[in-house]
Short mmCIF file of C-alpha atoms and ligand atoms in Angstrom, two decimals:
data_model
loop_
_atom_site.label_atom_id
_atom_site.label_comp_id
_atom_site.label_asym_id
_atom_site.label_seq_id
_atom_site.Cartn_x
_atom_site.Cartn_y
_atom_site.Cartn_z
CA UNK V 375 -30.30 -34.63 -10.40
CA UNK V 376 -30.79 -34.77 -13.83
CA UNK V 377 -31.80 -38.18 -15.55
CA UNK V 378 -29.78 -39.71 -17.95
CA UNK V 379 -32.21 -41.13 -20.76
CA UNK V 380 -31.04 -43.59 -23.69
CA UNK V 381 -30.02 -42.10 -26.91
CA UNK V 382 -32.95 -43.67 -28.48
CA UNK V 383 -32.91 -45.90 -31.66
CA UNK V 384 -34.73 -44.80 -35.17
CA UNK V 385 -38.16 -46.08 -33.82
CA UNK V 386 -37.94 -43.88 -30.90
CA UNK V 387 -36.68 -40.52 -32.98
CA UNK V 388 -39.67 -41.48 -36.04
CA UNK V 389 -41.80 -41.44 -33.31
CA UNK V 390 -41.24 -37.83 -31.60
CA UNK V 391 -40.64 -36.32 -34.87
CA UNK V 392 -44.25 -37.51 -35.92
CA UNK V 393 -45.76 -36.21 -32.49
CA UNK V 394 -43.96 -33.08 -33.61
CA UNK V 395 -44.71 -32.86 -36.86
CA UNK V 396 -48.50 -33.31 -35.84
CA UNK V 397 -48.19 -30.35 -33.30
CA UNK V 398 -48.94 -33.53 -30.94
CA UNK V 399 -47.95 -33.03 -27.11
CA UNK V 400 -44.24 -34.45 -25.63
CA UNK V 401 -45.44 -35.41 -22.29
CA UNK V 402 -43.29 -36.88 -19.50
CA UNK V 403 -43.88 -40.36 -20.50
CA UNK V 404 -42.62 -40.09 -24.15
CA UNK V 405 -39.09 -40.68 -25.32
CA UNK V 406 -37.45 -37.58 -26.31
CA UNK V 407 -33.82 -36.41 -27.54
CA UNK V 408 -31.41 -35.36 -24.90
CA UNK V 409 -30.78 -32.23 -26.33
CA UNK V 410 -34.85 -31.47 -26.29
CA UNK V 411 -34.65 -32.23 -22.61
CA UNK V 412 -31.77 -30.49 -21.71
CA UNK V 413 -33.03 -27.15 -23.87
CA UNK V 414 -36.22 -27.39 -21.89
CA UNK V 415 -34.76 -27.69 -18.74
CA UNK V 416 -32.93 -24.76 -19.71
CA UNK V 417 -35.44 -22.52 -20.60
CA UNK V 418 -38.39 -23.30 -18.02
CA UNK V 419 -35.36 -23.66 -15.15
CA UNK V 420 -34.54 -19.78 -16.22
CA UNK V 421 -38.28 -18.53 -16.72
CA UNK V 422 -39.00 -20.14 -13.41
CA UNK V 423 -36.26 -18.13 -11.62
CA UNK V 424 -37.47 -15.28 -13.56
CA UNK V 425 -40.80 -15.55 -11.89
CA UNK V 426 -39.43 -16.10 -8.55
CA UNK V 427 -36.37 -13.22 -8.37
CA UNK V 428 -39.03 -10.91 -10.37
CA UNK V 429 -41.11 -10.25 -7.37
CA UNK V 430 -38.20 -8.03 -5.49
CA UNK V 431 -38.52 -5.18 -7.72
CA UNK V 432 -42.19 -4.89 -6.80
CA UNK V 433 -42.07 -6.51 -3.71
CA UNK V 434 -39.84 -3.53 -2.79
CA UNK V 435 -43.24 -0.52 -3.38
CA UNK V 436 -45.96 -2.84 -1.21
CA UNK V 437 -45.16 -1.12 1.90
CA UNK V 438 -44.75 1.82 0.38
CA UNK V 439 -48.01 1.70 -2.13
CA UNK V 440 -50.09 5.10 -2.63
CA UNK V 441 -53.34 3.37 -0.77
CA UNK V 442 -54.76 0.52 0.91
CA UNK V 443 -56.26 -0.56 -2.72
CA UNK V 444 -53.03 -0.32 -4.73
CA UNK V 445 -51.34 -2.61 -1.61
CA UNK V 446 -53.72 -4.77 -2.13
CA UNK V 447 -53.22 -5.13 -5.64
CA UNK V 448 -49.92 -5.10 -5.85
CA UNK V 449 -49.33 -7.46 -3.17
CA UNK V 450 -51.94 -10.06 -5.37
CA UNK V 451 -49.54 -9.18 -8.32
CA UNK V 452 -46.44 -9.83 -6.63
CA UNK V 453 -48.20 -13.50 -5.50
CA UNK V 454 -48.81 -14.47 -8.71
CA UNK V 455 -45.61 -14.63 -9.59
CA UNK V 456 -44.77 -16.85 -7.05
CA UNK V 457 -47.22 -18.95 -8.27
CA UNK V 458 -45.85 -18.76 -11.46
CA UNK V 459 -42.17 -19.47 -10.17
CA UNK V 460 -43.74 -22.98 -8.53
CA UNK V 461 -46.22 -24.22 -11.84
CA UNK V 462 -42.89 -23.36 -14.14
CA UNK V 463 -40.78 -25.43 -11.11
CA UNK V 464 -43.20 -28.18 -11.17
CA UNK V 465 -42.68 -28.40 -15.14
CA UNK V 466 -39.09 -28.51 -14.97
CA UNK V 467 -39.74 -31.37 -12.51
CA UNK V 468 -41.32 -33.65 -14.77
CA UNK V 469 -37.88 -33.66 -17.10
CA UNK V 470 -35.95 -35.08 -14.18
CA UNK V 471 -34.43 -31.95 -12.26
CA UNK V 472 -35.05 -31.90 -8.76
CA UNK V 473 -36.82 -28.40 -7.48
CA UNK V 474 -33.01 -28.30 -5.14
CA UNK V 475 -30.65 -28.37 -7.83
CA UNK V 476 -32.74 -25.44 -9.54
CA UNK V 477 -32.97 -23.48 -6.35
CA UNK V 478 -29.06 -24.07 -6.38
CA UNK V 479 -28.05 -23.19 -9.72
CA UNK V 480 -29.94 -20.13 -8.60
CA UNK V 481 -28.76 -18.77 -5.77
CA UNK V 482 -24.82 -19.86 -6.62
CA UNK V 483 -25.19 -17.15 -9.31
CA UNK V 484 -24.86 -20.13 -12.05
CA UNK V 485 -28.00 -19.80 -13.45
CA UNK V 486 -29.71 -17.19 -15.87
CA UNK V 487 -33.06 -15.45 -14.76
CA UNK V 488 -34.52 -12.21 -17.29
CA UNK V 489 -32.48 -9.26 -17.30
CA UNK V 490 -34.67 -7.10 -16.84
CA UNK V 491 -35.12 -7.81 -13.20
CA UNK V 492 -31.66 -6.30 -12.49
CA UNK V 493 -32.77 -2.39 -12.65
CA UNK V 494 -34.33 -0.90 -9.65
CA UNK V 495 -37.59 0.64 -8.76
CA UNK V 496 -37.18 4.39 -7.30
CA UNK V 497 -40.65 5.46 -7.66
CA UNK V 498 -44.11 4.75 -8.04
CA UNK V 499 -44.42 4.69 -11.07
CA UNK V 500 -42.33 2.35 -12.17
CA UNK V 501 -44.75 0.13 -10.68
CA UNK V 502 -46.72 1.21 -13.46
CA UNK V 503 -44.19 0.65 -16.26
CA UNK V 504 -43.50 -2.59 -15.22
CA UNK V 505 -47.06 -3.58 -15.56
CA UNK V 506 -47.35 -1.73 -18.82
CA UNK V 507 -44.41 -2.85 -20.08
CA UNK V 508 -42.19 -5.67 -19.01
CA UNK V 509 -45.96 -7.97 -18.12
CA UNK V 510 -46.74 -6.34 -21.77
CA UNK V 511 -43.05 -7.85 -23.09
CA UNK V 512 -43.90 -11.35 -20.95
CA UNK V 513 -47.15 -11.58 -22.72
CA UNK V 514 -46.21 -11.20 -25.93
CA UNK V 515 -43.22 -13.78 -25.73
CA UNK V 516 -45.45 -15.66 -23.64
CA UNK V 517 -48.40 -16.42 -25.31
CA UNK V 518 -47.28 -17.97 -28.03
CA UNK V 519 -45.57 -20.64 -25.02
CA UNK V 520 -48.94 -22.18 -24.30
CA UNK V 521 -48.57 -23.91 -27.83
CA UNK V 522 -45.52 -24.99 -27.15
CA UNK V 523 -44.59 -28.38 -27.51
CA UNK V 524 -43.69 -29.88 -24.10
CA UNK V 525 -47.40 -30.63 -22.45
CA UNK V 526 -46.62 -29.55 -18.87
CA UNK V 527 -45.27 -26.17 -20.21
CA UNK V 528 -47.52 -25.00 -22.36
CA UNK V 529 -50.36 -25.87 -19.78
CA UNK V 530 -48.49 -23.84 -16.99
CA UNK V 531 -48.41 -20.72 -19.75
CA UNK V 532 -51.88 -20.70 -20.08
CA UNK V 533 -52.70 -19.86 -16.43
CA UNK V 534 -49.57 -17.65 -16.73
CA UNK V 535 -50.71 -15.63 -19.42
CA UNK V 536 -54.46 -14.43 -17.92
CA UNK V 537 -52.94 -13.38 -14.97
CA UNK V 538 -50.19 -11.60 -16.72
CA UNK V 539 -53.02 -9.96 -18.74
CA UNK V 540 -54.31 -8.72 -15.69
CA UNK V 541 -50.74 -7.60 -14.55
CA UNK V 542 -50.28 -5.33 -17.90
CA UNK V 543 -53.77 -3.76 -17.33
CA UNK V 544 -52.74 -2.46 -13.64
CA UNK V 545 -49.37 -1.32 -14.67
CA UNK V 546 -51.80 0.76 -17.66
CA UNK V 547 -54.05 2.27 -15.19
CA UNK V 548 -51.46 3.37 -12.93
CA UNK V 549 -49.65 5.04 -15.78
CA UNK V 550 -52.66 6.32 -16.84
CA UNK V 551 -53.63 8.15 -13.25
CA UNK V 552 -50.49 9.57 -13.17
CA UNK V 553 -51.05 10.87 -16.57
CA UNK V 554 -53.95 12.16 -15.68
CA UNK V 555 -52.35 14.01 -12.35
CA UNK V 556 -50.01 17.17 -11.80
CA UNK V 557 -47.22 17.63 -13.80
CA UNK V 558 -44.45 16.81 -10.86
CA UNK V 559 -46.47 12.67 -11.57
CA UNK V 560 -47.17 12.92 -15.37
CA UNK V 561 -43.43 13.79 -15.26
CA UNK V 562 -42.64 10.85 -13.24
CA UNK V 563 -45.00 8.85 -15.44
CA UNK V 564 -42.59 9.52 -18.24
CA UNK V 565 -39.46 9.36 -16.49
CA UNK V 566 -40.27 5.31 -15.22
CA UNK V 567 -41.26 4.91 -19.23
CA UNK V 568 -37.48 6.12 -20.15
CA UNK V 569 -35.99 3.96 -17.95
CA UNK V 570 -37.83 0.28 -18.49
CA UNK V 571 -38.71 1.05 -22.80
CA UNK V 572 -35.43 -0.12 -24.03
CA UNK V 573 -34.53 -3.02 -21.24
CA UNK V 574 -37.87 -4.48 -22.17
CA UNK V 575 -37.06 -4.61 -25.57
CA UNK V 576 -33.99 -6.17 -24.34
CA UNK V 577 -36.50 -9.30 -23.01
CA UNK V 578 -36.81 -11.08 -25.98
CA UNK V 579 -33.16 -11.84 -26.26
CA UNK V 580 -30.44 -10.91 -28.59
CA UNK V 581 -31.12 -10.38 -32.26
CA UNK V 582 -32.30 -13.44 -34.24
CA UNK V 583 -28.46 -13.53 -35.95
CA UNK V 584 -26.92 -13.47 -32.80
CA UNK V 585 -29.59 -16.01 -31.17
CA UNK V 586 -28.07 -19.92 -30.57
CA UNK V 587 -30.87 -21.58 -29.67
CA UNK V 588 -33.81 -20.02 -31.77
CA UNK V 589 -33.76 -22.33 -34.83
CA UNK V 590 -33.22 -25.64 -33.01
CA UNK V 591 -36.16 -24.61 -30.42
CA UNK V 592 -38.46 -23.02 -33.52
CA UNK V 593 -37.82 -26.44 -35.08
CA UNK V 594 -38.46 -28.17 -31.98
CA UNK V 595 -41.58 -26.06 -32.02
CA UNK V 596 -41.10 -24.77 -28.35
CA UNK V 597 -40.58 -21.66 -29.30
CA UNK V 598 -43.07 -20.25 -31.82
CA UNK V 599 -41.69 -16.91 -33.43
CA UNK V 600 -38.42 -15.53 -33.36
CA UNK V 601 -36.73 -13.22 -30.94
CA UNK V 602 -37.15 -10.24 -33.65
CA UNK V 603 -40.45 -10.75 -34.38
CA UNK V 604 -41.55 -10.99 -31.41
CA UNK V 605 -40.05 -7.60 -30.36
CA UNK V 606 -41.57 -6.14 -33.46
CA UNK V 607 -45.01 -7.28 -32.20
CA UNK V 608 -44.19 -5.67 -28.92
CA UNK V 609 -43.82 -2.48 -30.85
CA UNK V 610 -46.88 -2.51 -32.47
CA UNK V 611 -48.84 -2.82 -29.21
CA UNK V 612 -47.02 -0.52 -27.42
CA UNK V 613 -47.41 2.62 -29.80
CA UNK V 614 -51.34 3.13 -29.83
CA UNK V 615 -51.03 2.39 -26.28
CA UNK V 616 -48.60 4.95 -25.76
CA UNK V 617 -50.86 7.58 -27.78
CA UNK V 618 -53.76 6.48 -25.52
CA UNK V 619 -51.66 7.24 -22.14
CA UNK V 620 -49.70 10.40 -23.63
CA UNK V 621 -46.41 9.20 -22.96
CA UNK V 622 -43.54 8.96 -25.65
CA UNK V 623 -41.52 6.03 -26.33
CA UNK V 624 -37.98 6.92 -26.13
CA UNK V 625 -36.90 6.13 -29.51
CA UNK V 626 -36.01 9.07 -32.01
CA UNK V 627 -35.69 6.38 -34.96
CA UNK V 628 -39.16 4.71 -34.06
CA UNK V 629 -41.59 4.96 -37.13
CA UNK V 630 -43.53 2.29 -39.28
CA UNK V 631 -41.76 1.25 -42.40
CA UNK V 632 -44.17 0.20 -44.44
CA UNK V 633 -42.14 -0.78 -47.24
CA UNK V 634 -40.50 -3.23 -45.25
CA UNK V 635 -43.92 -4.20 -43.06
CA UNK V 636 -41.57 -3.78 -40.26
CA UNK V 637 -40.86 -1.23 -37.44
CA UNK V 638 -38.12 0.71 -37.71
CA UNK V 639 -35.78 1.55 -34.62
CA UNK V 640 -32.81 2.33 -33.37
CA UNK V 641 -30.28 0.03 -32.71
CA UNK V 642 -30.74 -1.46 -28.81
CA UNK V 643 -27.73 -1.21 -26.86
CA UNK V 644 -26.37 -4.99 -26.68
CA UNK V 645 -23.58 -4.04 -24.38
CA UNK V 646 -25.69 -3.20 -21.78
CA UNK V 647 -27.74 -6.35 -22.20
CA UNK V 648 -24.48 -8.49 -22.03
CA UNK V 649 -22.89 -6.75 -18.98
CA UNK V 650 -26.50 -7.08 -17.11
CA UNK V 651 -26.33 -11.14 -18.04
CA UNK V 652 -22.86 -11.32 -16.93
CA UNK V 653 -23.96 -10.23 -13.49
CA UNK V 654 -22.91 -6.56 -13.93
CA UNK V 655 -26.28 -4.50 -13.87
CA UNK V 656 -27.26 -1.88 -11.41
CA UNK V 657 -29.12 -4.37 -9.37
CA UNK V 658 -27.54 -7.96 -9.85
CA UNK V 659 -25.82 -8.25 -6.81
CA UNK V 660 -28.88 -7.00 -4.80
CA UNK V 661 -31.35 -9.73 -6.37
CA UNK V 662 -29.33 -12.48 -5.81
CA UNK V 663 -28.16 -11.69 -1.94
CA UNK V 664 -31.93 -11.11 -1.28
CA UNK V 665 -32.65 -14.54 -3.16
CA UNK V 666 -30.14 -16.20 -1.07
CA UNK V 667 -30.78 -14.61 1.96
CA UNK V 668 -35.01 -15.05 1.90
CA UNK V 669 -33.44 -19.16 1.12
CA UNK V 670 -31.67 -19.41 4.37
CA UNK V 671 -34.24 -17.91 6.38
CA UNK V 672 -36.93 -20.38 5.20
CA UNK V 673 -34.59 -23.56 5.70
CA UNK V 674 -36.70 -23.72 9.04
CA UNK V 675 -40.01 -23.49 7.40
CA UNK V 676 -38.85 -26.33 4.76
CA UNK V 677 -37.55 -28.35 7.68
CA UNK V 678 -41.16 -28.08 9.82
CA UNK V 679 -42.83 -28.88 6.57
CA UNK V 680 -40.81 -31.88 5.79
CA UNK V 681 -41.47 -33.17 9.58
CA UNK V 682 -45.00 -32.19 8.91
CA UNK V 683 -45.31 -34.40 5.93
CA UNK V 684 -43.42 -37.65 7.71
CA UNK V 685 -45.75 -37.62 10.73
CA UNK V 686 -48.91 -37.37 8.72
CA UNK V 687 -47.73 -40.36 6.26
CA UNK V 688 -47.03 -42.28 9.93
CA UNK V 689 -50.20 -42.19 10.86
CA UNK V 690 -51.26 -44.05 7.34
CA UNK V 691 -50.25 -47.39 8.23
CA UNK V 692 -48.95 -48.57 5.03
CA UNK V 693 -46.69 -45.84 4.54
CA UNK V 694 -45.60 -46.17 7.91
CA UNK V 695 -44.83 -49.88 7.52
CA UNK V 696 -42.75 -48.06 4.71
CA UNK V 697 -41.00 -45.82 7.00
CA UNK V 698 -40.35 -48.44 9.40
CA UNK V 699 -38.83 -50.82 6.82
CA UNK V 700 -36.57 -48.44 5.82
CA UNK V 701 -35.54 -46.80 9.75
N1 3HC O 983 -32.30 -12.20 -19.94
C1 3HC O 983 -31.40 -13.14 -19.60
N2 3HC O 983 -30.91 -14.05 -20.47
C2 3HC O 983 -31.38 -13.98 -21.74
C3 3HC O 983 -32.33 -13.05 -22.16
C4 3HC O 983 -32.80 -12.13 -21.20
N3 3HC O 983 -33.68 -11.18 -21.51
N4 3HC O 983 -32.59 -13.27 -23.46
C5 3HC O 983 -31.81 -14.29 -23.86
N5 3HC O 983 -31.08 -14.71 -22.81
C6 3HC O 983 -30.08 -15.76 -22.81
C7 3HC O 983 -30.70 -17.11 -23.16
O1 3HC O 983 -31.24 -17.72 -22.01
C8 3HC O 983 -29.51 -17.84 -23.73
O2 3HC O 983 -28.68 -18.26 -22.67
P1 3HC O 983 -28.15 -19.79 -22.50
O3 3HC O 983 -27.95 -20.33 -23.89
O4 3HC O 983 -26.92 -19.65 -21.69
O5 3HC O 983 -29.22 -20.52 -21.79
C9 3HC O 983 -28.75 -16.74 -24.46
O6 3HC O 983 -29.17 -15.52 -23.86
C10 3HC O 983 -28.99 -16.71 -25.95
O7 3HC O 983 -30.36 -16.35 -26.24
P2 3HC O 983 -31.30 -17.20 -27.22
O8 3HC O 983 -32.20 -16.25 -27.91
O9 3HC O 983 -30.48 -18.11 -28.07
O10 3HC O 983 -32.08 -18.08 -26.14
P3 3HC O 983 -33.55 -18.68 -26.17
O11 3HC O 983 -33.85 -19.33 -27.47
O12 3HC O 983 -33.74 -19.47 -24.94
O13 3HC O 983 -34.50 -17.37 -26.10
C11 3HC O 983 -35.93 -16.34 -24.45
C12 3HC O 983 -34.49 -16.54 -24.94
C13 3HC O 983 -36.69 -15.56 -25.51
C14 3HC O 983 -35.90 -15.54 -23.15
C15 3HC O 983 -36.59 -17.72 -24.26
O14 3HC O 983 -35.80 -18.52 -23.41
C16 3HC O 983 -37.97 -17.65 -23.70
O15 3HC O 983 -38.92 -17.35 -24.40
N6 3HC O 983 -38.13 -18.00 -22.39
C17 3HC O 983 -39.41 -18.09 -21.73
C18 3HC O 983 -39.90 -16.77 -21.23
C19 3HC O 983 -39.03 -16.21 -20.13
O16 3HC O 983 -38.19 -16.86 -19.55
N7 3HC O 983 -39.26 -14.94 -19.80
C20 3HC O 983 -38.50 -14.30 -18.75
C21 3HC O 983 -39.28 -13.20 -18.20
S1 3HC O 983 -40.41 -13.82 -17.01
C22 3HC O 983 -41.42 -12.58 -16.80
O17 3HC O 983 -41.42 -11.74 -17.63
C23 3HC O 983 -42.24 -12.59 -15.57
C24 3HC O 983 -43.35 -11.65 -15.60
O18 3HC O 983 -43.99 -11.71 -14.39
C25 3HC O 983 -43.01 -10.27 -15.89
#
């Protein structure tokens, strides 16, 4: 359920504006706009599901994992993210949406999660691209989050973003093994790289002309930079990286333009991006029947916890007085 708050008179409005203005905190207690509610809601609601549906893609190699070490990695990884999916849940909370009607929205295909979790994961090393790049794409759009202007989310980033920093420098090293193997794995090294370059580039959303909410959240100082610029900053990591690990980025066009102090690139297929967000990428279908099914088969485990919680709050007598009173 999502709480209704009061349009707020001029005191009210003065007052956030100045918190803003400051680069103060919003915290749950303040008065905010509607709109600033509803855009956060928006945003955490879809980076939480992010979190949560982008552990299939990985989830899918831990049985499967070279040796006992990169399991045990990986399976820490893939954790994380949980953990990510439940601090960026627990932020959403404190605006007034119940952790249900999330987990709804979600698995009734009504709500958005990152694109990029619709491709799949045929080999190895795409393990290692994802590190390397889509945790590298997270951290760049991410770090700048922690300064965001909502307390509760930019604390979560902050957690977020050293273990995603640990998450980029696995996916590197298991790039760089395979680099440093036969050709049959330096060749599937490059091959993963292909495939995830240009849908992580698609991560920071569409072009900053073709991007709704950017100015009102840049104003609202939630986000920080712009969808372009961060994807430009992306760029510049990934390219000495790239030299360091011998793999080529898949872009023709890509060169520094230093006239313009920009990157130059080719143009990033938005069609693709738009089919994949209307539910039509290669894996869509799969991530949200394994999202619905994994929901169903832990009703049981939600139930026992539930009945878990009750019986130890009987045992505190005032809270059972509570429970009484209202039986
Ligand atoms: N995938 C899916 N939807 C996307 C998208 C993407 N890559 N990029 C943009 N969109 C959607 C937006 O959500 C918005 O949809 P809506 O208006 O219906 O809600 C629409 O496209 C227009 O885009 P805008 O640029 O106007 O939207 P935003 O201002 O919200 O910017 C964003 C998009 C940059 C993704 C921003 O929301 C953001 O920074 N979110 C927080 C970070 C996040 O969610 N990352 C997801 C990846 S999580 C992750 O990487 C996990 C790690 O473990 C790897």
């Amino acid at each position: 359920m999502t709480t209704d708050t009061d349009a707020g008179n001029a005191a009210e409005q003065d007052a956030f504006d100045a918190l803003i203005a400051a680069e103060q905190r919003i915290e749950p207690r303040d008065w905010m706009p509607d709109a600033y509610r509803r855009t956060l809601i928006r945003q955490i609601s879809q980076h939480a599901h992010s979190e949560i549906i982008g552990m299939q893609p990985e989830g899918n190699w831990i049985t499967r994992a070279p040796s006992l070490k990169r399991k045990a990695i990986l399976m820490a990884k893939v954790q994380d993210e949980a953990g990510h999916g439940l601090y960026l849940y627990s932020a959403a909370q404190t605006l007034g949406i119940g952790r249900d009607e999330m987990t709804e929205q979600l698995i009734a295909g009504r709500a958005k999660y990152s694109s990029i979790f619709n491709y799949p994961t045929p080999t190895w090393a795409d393990m290692g691209a994802i590190g390397w790049l889509v945790d590298g794409a997270a951290i760049c759009n991410q770090v700048p989050l922690c300064r965001a202007s909502y307390g509760p989310y930019g604390r979560a980033m902050v957690r977020i973003c050293k273990e995603e920093s640990f998450h980029q420098r696995q996916g590197f090293e298991i790039l760089l093994a395979l680099m440093q193997g036969s050709p049959a794995q330096r060749e599937m090294a490059q091959d993963a790289v292909d495939r995830w370059y240009w849908p992580s580039l698609m991560m920071f959303g569409p072009p900053d002309d073709r991007s709704p909410n950017s100015a009102q959240s840049m104003a609202w100082k939630i986000k920080r930079f712009s969808n372009d610029e961060l994807r430009q900053r992306f760029i510049g990591m990934l390219v000495p990286q790239a030299e360091v690990l011998g793999v080529s980025l898949p872009d023709p066009e890509l060169r520094w333009d230093a006239g313009a102090g920009r990157w130059h690139m080719s143009e990033i297929d938005w069609t693709e991006f738009h089919e994949v967000l209307a539910g039509r990428g290669p894996m869509n279908s799969e991530r949200l029947r394994a999202r619905r099914e994994a929901h169903e088969g832990g009703a049981w485990v939600r139930e026992a916890a539930a009945e878990y919680a009750r019986k130890r709050a009987l045992r505190r007598p005032a809270v059972a007085e509570a429970f009484e009173g209202a039986a």
